[in-house]
Amino acid sequence: MTSSSTSHVFSALAPYGWDEAWADAFAPYEPEGLLPGRVVRVDRGQCDIVTAGGMLRADTAFVTPHDPMRVLCTGDWAVVEPGGNPRYVRTYLPRRTAFVRSTSSKRSEGQILAANVDHAIVAVSLAVELDLGRIERFLALAWESGAQPVVVLTKADLVPDAVTLSHLVQDVETTAPGVPVLTVSALDGDGLDVLVAVVSSGTTVLLGQSGAGKSTLANALVGEDTMTVQATRDADGKGRHTTTTRNLLAMPGGGVLIDTPGLRGVGLWDAETGVGQVFSEIEELAQQCRFHDCGHESEPGCAVLAAIDSGELPERRLESYRKLIRENQRIVAKTDARLRSEIRKEWKKRGAQGKAAMEAKRGRWA
């Protein structure tokens, strides 16, 4: 690129997170005349990409389609052909971070939800009873992704009593050590200024169940009614899946937001580090146990059990920790088994190819 075109790319794409490091990563593709752009939305083998020349539509067929971890996703920085009908994405630049969960199928595969994320907002509705275990699950995936999680308690206007609200915040803070916990009412604007200050730089992904108020929150952050908002069911506080795809939106105060559909299932995907971060107080206590391989069940000298007996550690936290550790170990074991199976298949395939080649040679020699 010429200096003027480089300057134009920076000025046009900087609001979407373009920086010197991304420019360096893209440099090998410049001689081919390819374009850099950020993926705004992906659906049915095509995607919308914002480039220095504006928004364009491109086909994703060239990007590996068989591995769910390597498909193009919202938040990726794509390398796009300058023209053609259809226009194709050649590849994407190496990801800095990736938010991944296990697929809802029984196959041991991960599904990438968003790429190159700096902050992960876990939206939790105060219209229904808090599910602390689900919050811990979201936080484990957020920490594992490399993003900084933030818990946002939405619909705070539905809890007018200040003492009750304070207790709810305290419960979540105990569940989320080291994570900011904010209360927000998108309807009257309370708490939005603090949240905007937190996410005004970098890329933020918005996560949560249907009915958590994500679309209303996204509209408040973006400053316009970008997302359709549907009423929550009175019976159980759950909403419809208003957002059906992941969309990347520029925020007027700086930074970009990726809104995601409501997630019914939030399976862990090789998230040992994330689980340890969520339950950091248990991991710290475990260092004081008499035995280094203490299972915190009934072993003598267990610092974790002593903390439960003294009331320092809620028993619910330990049970949740055990549950997520077991789940993560199962998915890792499945993944390892799948990889071993794929390697064996590849060996058999190569062996058959080698055998066929030898037989062909013998046929020529005969």
Tab-separated table of C-alpha atoms in Angstrom:
chain	number	residue	atom	x	y	z
A	1	MET	CA	0.000	0.000	0.000
A	2	THR	CA	1.059	3.605	-0.510
A	3	SER	CA	1.411	5.841	2.526
A	4	SER	CA	-1.842	7.619	1.658
A	5	SER	CA	-3.800	4.354	1.281
A	6	THR	CA	-2.283	3.050	4.536
A	7	SER	CA	-3.389	6.218	6.283
A	8	HIS	CA	-6.875	5.821	4.814
A	9	VAL	CA	-7.097	2.213	6.067
A	10	PHE	CA	-6.085	3.290	9.566
A	11	SER	CA	-8.559	6.164	9.743
A	12	ALA	CA	-11.406	4.027	8.363
A	13	LEU	CA	-10.791	0.859	10.367
A	14	ALA	CA	-9.436	2.277	13.645
A	15	PRO	CA	-12.988	2.576	15.082
A	16	TYR	CA	-13.271	-1.195	14.574
A	17	GLY	CA	-9.998	-1.991	16.347
A	18	TRP	CA	-7.389	-1.782	13.577
A	19	ASP	CA	-3.895	-1.018	14.912
A	20	GLU	CA	-0.207	-1.346	14.048
A	21	ALA	CA	-0.081	-4.997	15.113
A	22	TRP	CA	-2.960	-5.912	12.797
A	23	ALA	CA	-1.323	-3.942	10.001
A	24	ASP	CA	1.913	-5.923	10.497
A	25	ALA	CA	-0.038	-9.206	10.423
A	26	PHE	CA	-1.708	-8.163	7.179
A	27	ALA	CA	1.518	-6.928	5.499
A	28	PRO	CA	2.314	-10.248	3.676
A	29	TYR	CA	-0.997	-9.978	1.784
A	30	GLU	CA	-0.487	-6.394	0.570
A	31	PRO	CA	1.513	-7.279	-2.571
A	32	GLU	CA	-1.454	-9.326	-3.840
A	33	GLY	CA	-3.744	-6.313	-3.615
A	34	LEU	CA	-5.960	-7.997	-1.013
A	35	LEU	CA	-8.034	-5.984	1.451
A	36	PRO	CA	-8.204	-6.101	5.242
A	37	GLY	CA	-11.594	-5.906	6.926
A	38	ARG	CA	-13.397	-6.891	10.116
A	39	VAL	CA	-16.153	-9.491	10.037
A	40	VAL	CA	-19.398	-7.904	11.194
A	41	ARG	CA	-21.707	-10.872	10.648
A	42	VAL	CA	-21.547	-14.440	9.310
A	43	ASP	CA	-24.480	-16.443	7.992
A	44	ARG	CA	-24.946	-19.356	5.597
A	45	GLY	CA	-21.483	-19.399	4.071
A	46	GLN	CA	-21.303	-15.644	3.533
A	47	CYS	CA	-20.340	-12.696	5.674
A	48	ASP	CA	-20.550	-8.921	5.927
A	49	ILE	CA	-17.168	-7.241	6.278
A	50	VAL	CA	-16.363	-3.624	7.011
A	51	THR	CA	-13.370	-2.416	4.971
A	52	ALA	CA	-11.736	0.949	4.371
A	53	GLY	CA	-13.967	1.286	1.309
A	54	GLY	CA	-17.168	0.447	3.174
A	55	MET	CA	-19.255	-2.653	3.866
A	56	LEU	CA	-19.071	-5.581	1.470
A	57	ARG	CA	-20.441	-9.108	1.168
A	58	ALA	CA	-18.077	-12.044	0.685
A	59	ASP	CA	-18.143	-15.825	0.392
A	60	THR	CA	-16.355	-17.859	3.088
A	61	ALA	CA	-15.793	-21.060	1.062
A	62	PHE	CA	-11.988	-20.676	1.078
A	63	VAL	CA	-11.863	-20.615	4.888
A	64	THR	CA	-11.666	-24.135	6.364
A	65	PRO	CA	-15.299	-25.215	6.769
A	66	HIS	CA	-14.885	-28.602	8.469
A	67	ASP	CA	-13.316	-27.608	11.786
A	68	PRO	CA	-15.716	-25.504	13.929
A	69	MET	CA	-12.717	-23.882	15.584
A	70	ARG	CA	-11.324	-22.588	12.302
A	71	VAL	CA	-14.399	-21.265	10.552
A	72	LEU	CA	-14.692	-17.531	10.049
A	73	CYS	CA	-16.585	-15.822	12.869
A	74	THR	CA	-17.726	-12.383	13.972
A	75	GLY	CA	-14.780	-10.332	15.186
A	76	ASP	CA	-12.205	-11.907	12.871
A	77	TRP	CA	-9.963	-9.707	10.751
A	78	ALA	CA	-10.436	-11.067	7.237
A	79	VAL	CA	-8.237	-10.980	4.155
A	80	VAL	CA	-10.602	-10.259	1.267
A	81	GLU	CA	-10.330	-10.265	-2.515
A	82	PRO	CA	-10.636	-6.744	-3.952
A	83	GLY	CA	-13.266	-7.783	-6.505
A	84	GLY	CA	-14.984	-10.666	-8.207
A	85	ASN	CA	-18.469	-12.104	-8.329
A	86	PRO	CA	-18.674	-13.736	-5.904
A	87	ARG	CA	-16.002	-12.077	-3.824
A	88	TYR	CA	-14.103	-14.443	-1.489
A	89	VAL	CA	-12.432	-14.281	1.916
A	90	ARG	CA	-8.976	-15.792	1.435
A	91	THR	CA	-8.170	-16.267	5.130
A	92	TYR	CA	-8.244	-14.440	8.453
A	93	LEU	CA	-5.456	-12.988	10.565
A	94	PRO	CA	-4.262	-14.959	13.627
A	95	ARG	CA	-6.699	-14.420	16.512
A	96	ARG	CA	-5.614	-12.704	19.694
A	97	THR	CA	-8.434	-14.181	21.743
A	98	ALA	CA	-11.382	-16.492	21.065
A	99	PHE	CA	-14.549	-17.202	23.020
A	100	VAL	CA	-15.240	-20.930	22.678
A	101	ARG	CA	-17.856	-23.304	24.081
A	102	SER	CA	-18.481	-26.989	23.447
A	103	THR	CA	-21.011	-27.756	20.751
A	104	SER	CA	-24.511	-28.783	21.722
A	105	SER	CA	-24.060	-32.043	19.836
A	106	LYS	CA	-22.506	-35.132	21.414
A	107	ARG	CA	-19.387	-34.697	19.281
A	108	SER	CA	-16.316	-33.544	21.163
A	109	GLU	CA	-15.861	-30.284	19.272
A	110	GLY	CA	-15.583	-26.656	20.221
A	111	GLN	CA	-17.636	-23.848	18.722
A	112	ILE	CA	-16.112	-20.404	18.435
A	113	LEU	CA	-18.596	-17.645	19.255
A	114	ALA	CA	-16.490	-14.498	18.827
A	115	ALA	CA	-12.886	-13.577	18.056
A	116	ASN	CA	-10.440	-10.883	19.136
A	117	VAL	CA	-12.446	-9.881	22.207
A	118	ASP	CA	-11.086	-7.685	25.016
A	119	HIS	CA	-14.097	-7.568	27.355
A	120	ALA	CA	-16.862	-10.115	27.959
A	121	ILE	CA	-20.093	-8.738	29.421
A	122	VAL	CA	-22.089	-11.448	31.175
A	123	ALA	CA	-25.629	-10.042	31.262
A	124	VAL	CA	-27.771	-11.375	34.121
A	125	SER	CA	-31.403	-10.372	34.586
A	126	LEU	CA	-32.612	-9.265	38.007
A	127	ALA	CA	-36.174	-10.047	36.901
A	128	VAL	CA	-35.655	-13.685	37.900
A	129	GLU	CA	-33.851	-15.524	40.685
A	130	LEU	CA	-30.074	-15.439	40.282
A	131	ASP	CA	-28.501	-18.615	38.927
A	132	LEU	CA	-25.024	-18.316	40.427
A	133	GLY	CA	-23.867	-21.594	38.894
A	134	ARG	CA	-24.635	-20.337	35.396
A	135	ILE	CA	-22.792	-17.105	36.092
A	136	GLU	CA	-19.735	-19.125	37.155
A	137	ARG	CA	-19.975	-21.146	33.942
A	138	PHE	CA	-20.063	-18.011	31.751
A	139	LEU	CA	-17.150	-16.529	33.683
A	140	ALA	CA	-15.034	-19.672	33.227
A	141	LEU	CA	-15.436	-19.437	29.459
A	142	ALA	CA	-14.779	-15.693	29.506
A	143	TRP	CA	-11.542	-16.015	31.506
A	144	GLU	CA	-10.416	-18.914	29.308
A	145	SER	CA	-10.945	-16.810	26.176
A	146	GLY	CA	-8.394	-14.255	27.304
A	147	ALA	CA	-10.976	-11.485	27.713
A	148	GLN	CA	-11.687	-9.505	30.887
A	149	PRO	CA	-15.171	-10.453	32.131
A	150	VAL	CA	-17.683	-7.961	33.517
A	151	VAL	CA	-20.956	-9.057	35.128
A	152	VAL	CA	-23.823	-6.684	34.380
A	153	LEU	CA	-26.996	-7.117	36.417
A	154	THR	CA	-29.704	-5.801	34.096
A	155	LYS	CA	-33.228	-4.583	34.823
A	156	ALA	CA	-32.098	-3.071	38.133
A	157	ASP	CA	-35.232	-0.894	38.062
A	158	LEU	CA	-37.193	-4.049	38.977
A	159	VAL	CA	-35.425	-4.151	42.368
A	160	PRO	CA	-36.333	-0.769	43.897
A	161	ASP	CA	-35.243	-1.708	47.422
A	162	ALA	CA	-31.613	-0.616	47.843
A	163	VAL	CA	-30.860	-3.157	50.583
A	164	THR	CA	-32.145	-6.076	48.502
A	165	LEU	CA	-30.171	-4.875	45.488
A	166	SER	CA	-27.033	-4.600	47.625
A	167	HIS	CA	-27.429	-8.193	48.809
A	168	LEU	CA	-27.848	-9.438	45.242
A	169	VAL	CA	-24.714	-7.600	44.137
A	170	GLN	CA	-22.803	-9.058	47.089
A	171	ASP	CA	-23.903	-12.595	46.160
A	172	VAL	CA	-22.600	-12.122	42.632
A	173	GLU	CA	-19.352	-10.515	43.801
A	174	THR	CA	-18.708	-13.589	45.966
A	175	THR	CA	-19.349	-15.714	42.885
A	176	ALA	CA	-17.095	-13.598	40.655
A	177	PRO	CA	-13.802	-12.811	42.440
A	178	GLY	CA	-11.745	-10.238	40.558
A	179	VAL	CA	-14.629	-9.334	38.241
A	180	PRO	CA	-16.418	-5.953	38.174
A	181	VAL	CA	-20.120	-6.334	38.996
A	182	LEU	CA	-22.319	-3.495	37.738
A	183	THR	CA	-26.037	-2.838	38.037
A	184	VAL	CA	-27.738	-1.272	35.036
A	185	SER	CA	-31.202	-0.197	34.025
A	186	ALA	CA	-31.163	0.327	30.284
A	187	LEU	CA	-34.678	1.774	30.434
A	188	ASP	CA	-33.846	4.743	32.665
A	189	GLY	CA	-30.082	4.838	32.010
A	190	ASP	CA	-28.896	4.139	35.560
A	191	GLY	CA	-25.394	2.656	35.597
A	192	LEU	CA	-24.835	2.970	31.861
A	193	ASP	CA	-22.179	5.668	32.211
A	194	VAL	CA	-19.992	3.347	34.299
A	195	LEU	CA	-20.428	0.475	31.838
A	196	VAL	CA	-19.645	2.703	28.854
A	197	ALA	CA	-16.423	3.804	30.541
A	198	VAL	CA	-15.417	0.161	31.044
A	199	VAL	CA	-16.030	-0.917	27.430
A	200	SER	CA	-15.185	2.294	25.553
A	201	SER	CA	-12.003	0.786	24.122
A	202	GLY	CA	-11.354	-2.534	22.440
A	203	THR	CA	-13.924	-5.169	21.527
A	204	THR	CA	-16.680	-6.301	23.874
A	205	VAL	CA	-18.814	-9.428	23.489
A	206	LEU	CA	-22.274	-9.423	25.074
A	207	LEU	CA	-23.301	-12.802	26.523
A	208	GLY	CA	-26.261	-14.162	28.432
A	209	GLN	CA	-29.460	-16.153	28.301
A	210	SER	CA	-32.519	-15.098	26.343
A	211	GLY	CA	-34.441	-12.562	28.384
A	212	ALA	CA	-31.333	-11.181	30.083
A	213	GLY	CA	-31.900	-7.809	28.417
A	214	LYS	CA	-28.948	-8.074	26.033
A	215	SER	CA	-30.643	-6.433	23.048
A	216	THR	CA	-31.921	-3.541	25.168
A	217	LEU	CA	-28.428	-3.164	26.615
A	218	ALA	CA	-26.877	-3.294	23.136
A	219	ASN	CA	-29.208	-0.525	21.947
A	220	ALA	CA	-28.277	1.588	24.955
A	221	LEU	CA	-24.538	1.118	24.334
A	222	VAL	CA	-24.722	1.680	20.584
A	223	GLY	CA	-27.069	4.634	20.985
A	224	GLU	CA	-29.779	3.539	18.588
A	225	ASP	CA	-32.400	0.831	18.195
A	226	THR	CA	-30.124	-1.532	16.308
A	227	MET	CA	-31.582	-4.666	17.856
A	228	THR	CA	-35.247	-5.556	17.939
A	229	VAL	CA	-36.447	-5.947	21.520
A	230	GLN	CA	-39.162	-8.439	22.401
A	231	ALA	CA	-41.143	-8.737	25.605
A	232	THR	CA	-40.068	-11.184	28.272
A	233	ARG	CA	-42.500	-13.905	29.311
A	234	ASP	CA	-44.063	-13.034	32.651
A	235	ALA	CA	-44.259	-16.662	33.749
A	236	ASP	CA	-40.556	-17.418	33.921
A	237	GLY	CA	-38.739	-14.222	32.980
A	238	LYS	CA	-37.336	-15.800	29.833
A	239	GLY	CA	-37.270	-14.020	26.516
A	240	ARG	CA	-37.338	-15.043	22.899
A	241	HIS	CA	-34.154	-15.270	20.867
A	242	THR	CA	-34.316	-11.676	19.634
A	243	THR	CA	-30.758	-11.808	18.269
A	244	THR	CA	-30.289	-14.760	15.912
A	245	THR	CA	-26.750	-14.064	14.674
A	246	ARG	CA	-23.635	-12.489	16.134
A	247	ASN	CA	-23.340	-8.858	15.058
A	248	LEU	CA	-20.446	-6.431	15.451
A	249	LEU	CA	-21.464	-2.812	16.090
A	250	ALA	CA	-19.375	0.340	16.545
A	251	MET	CA	-20.152	2.279	19.732
A	252	PRO	CA	-20.295	6.095	19.531
A	253	GLY	CA	-18.055	6.534	22.585
A	254	GLY	CA	-15.385	4.229	21.157
A	255	GLY	CA	-14.921	0.481	20.984
A	256	VAL	CA	-17.050	-2.133	19.269
A	257	LEU	CA	-19.722	-4.477	20.577
A	258	ILE	CA	-20.497	-8.050	19.495
A	259	ASP	CA	-24.045	-9.017	20.410
A	260	THR	CA	-24.753	-12.742	20.543
A	261	PRO	CA	-27.933	-14.829	20.529
A	262	GLY	CA	-29.208	-16.020	23.887
A	263	LEU	CA	-27.260	-19.122	24.882
A	264	ARG	CA	-29.296	-22.004	26.281
A	265	GLY	CA	-26.320	-24.317	26.590
A	266	VAL	CA	-22.964	-23.091	27.849
A	267	GLY	CA	-20.710	-26.139	27.784
A	268	LEU	CA	-17.100	-25.822	28.831
A	269	TRP	CA	-14.380	-26.372	26.251
A	270	ASP	CA	-10.926	-27.120	27.688
A	271	ALA	CA	-11.405	-24.353	30.250
A	272	GLU	CA	-9.229	-25.527	33.143
A	273	THR	CA	-7.507	-22.167	33.493
A	274	GLY	CA	-10.831	-20.334	33.352
A	275	VAL	CA	-12.389	-22.550	36.014
A	276	GLY	CA	-9.369	-21.982	38.238
A	277	GLN	CA	-9.729	-18.211	37.797
A	278	VAL	CA	-13.441	-18.268	38.729
A	279	PHE	CA	-12.720	-20.298	41.859
A	280	SER	CA	-9.443	-18.635	42.707
A	281	GLU	CA	-10.154	-18.684	46.450
A	282	ILE	CA	-10.554	-22.484	46.372
A	283	GLU	CA	-7.340	-22.903	44.385
A	284	GLU	CA	-5.503	-20.696	46.878
A	285	LEU	CA	-6.890	-22.685	49.830
A	286	ALA	CA	-5.888	-25.934	48.111
A	287	GLN	CA	-2.270	-24.834	48.280
A	288	GLN	CA	-2.542	-25.092	52.068
A	289	CYS	CA	-3.915	-28.660	52.111
A	290	ARG	CA	-1.743	-31.304	53.767
A	291	PHE	CA	-1.709	-33.442	50.609
A	292	HIS	CA	-0.854	-31.908	47.237
A	293	ASP	CA	-3.392	-34.164	45.495
A	294	CYS	CA	-6.163	-33.495	48.020
A	295	GLY	CA	-9.616	-34.133	46.587
A	296	HIS	CA	-11.321	-31.943	49.233
A	297	GLU	CA	-13.654	-34.793	50.160
A	298	SER	CA	-12.694	-36.116	53.607
A	299	GLU	CA	-8.903	-35.935	53.682
A	300	PRO	CA	-7.231	-34.870	56.945
A	301	GLY	CA	-5.647	-31.444	56.860
A	302	CYS	CA	-7.851	-30.187	54.004
A	303	ALA	CA	-7.806	-26.388	54.055
A	304	VAL	CA	-10.816	-26.206	51.721
A	305	LEU	CA	-13.054	-28.263	54.001
A	306	ALA	CA	-11.799	-26.273	56.993
A	307	ALA	CA	-12.864	-23.067	55.229
A	308	ILE	CA	-16.347	-24.531	54.724
A	309	ASP	CA	-16.583	-25.550	58.392
A	310	SER	CA	-15.582	-22.044	59.486
A	311	GLY	CA	-18.077	-20.395	57.118
A	312	GLU	CA	-15.304	-18.707	55.119
A	313	LEU	CA	-16.220	-20.665	51.970
A	314	PRO	CA	-19.843	-21.398	50.961
A	315	GLU	CA	-20.410	-25.109	50.359
A	316	ARG	CA	-22.264	-24.223	47.146
A	317	ARG	CA	-19.031	-22.828	45.710
A	318	LEU	CA	-17.161	-26.087	46.300
A	319	GLU	CA	-19.961	-28.140	44.754
A	320	SER	CA	-20.026	-25.874	41.705
A	321	TYR	CA	-16.221	-26.063	41.432
A	322	ARG	CA	-16.313	-29.875	41.510
A	323	LYS	CA	-19.057	-29.963	38.884
A	324	LEU	CA	-17.216	-27.730	36.413
A	325	ILE	CA	-13.901	-29.517	36.974
A	326	ARG	CA	-15.537	-32.893	36.262
A	327	GLU	CA	-17.294	-31.546	33.169
A	328	ASN	CA	-14.097	-30.030	31.828
A	329	GLN	CA	-12.164	-33.255	32.413
A	330	ARG	CA	-14.807	-35.189	30.459
A	331	ILE	CA	-14.657	-32.873	27.449
A	332	VAL	CA	-10.839	-32.920	27.456
A	333	ALA	CA	-10.854	-36.723	27.594
A	334	LYS	CA	-13.348	-36.865	24.712
A	335	THR	CA	-11.263	-34.423	22.704
A	336	ASP	CA	-8.081	-36.422	23.289
A	337	ALA	CA	-9.883	-39.621	22.253
A	338	ARG	CA	-11.195	-37.937	19.102
A	339	LEU	CA	-7.741	-36.647	18.199
A	340	ARG	CA	-6.213	-40.089	18.742
A	341	SER	CA	-8.920	-41.583	16.514
A	342	GLU	CA	-8.265	-39.014	13.777
A	343	ILE	CA	-4.520	-39.686	13.949
A	344	ARG	CA	-5.125	-43.447	13.655
A	345	LYS	CA	-7.380	-42.869	10.638
A	346	GLU	CA	-4.707	-40.716	9.014
A	347	TRP	CA	-2.064	-43.393	9.629
A	348	LYS	CA	-4.325	-46.047	8.084
A	349	LYS	CA	-4.999	-43.780	5.120
A	350	ARG	CA	-1.296	-43.138	4.535
A	351	GLY	CA	-0.548	-46.830	4.994
A	352	ALA	CA	-3.125	-47.756	2.369
A	353	GLN	CA	-1.722	-45.129	0.004
A	354	GLY	CA	1.788	-46.474	0.521
A	355	LYS	CA	0.639	-50.044	-0.043
A	356	ALA	CA	-1.142	-49.051	-3.241
A	357	ALA	CA	1.965	-47.226	-4.465
A	358	MET	CA	4.164	-50.283	-3.827
A	359	GLU	CA	1.727	-52.558	-5.644
A	360	ALA	CA	1.684	-50.156	-8.580
A	361	LYS	CA	5.485	-50.238	-8.717
A	362	ARG	CA	5.524	-54.053	-8.609
A	363	GLY	CA	3.059	-54.058	-11.505
A	364	ARG	CA	5.433	-51.913	-13.553
A	365	TRP	CA	8.399	-54.129	-12.683
A	366	ALA	CA	6.595	-57.361	-13.574
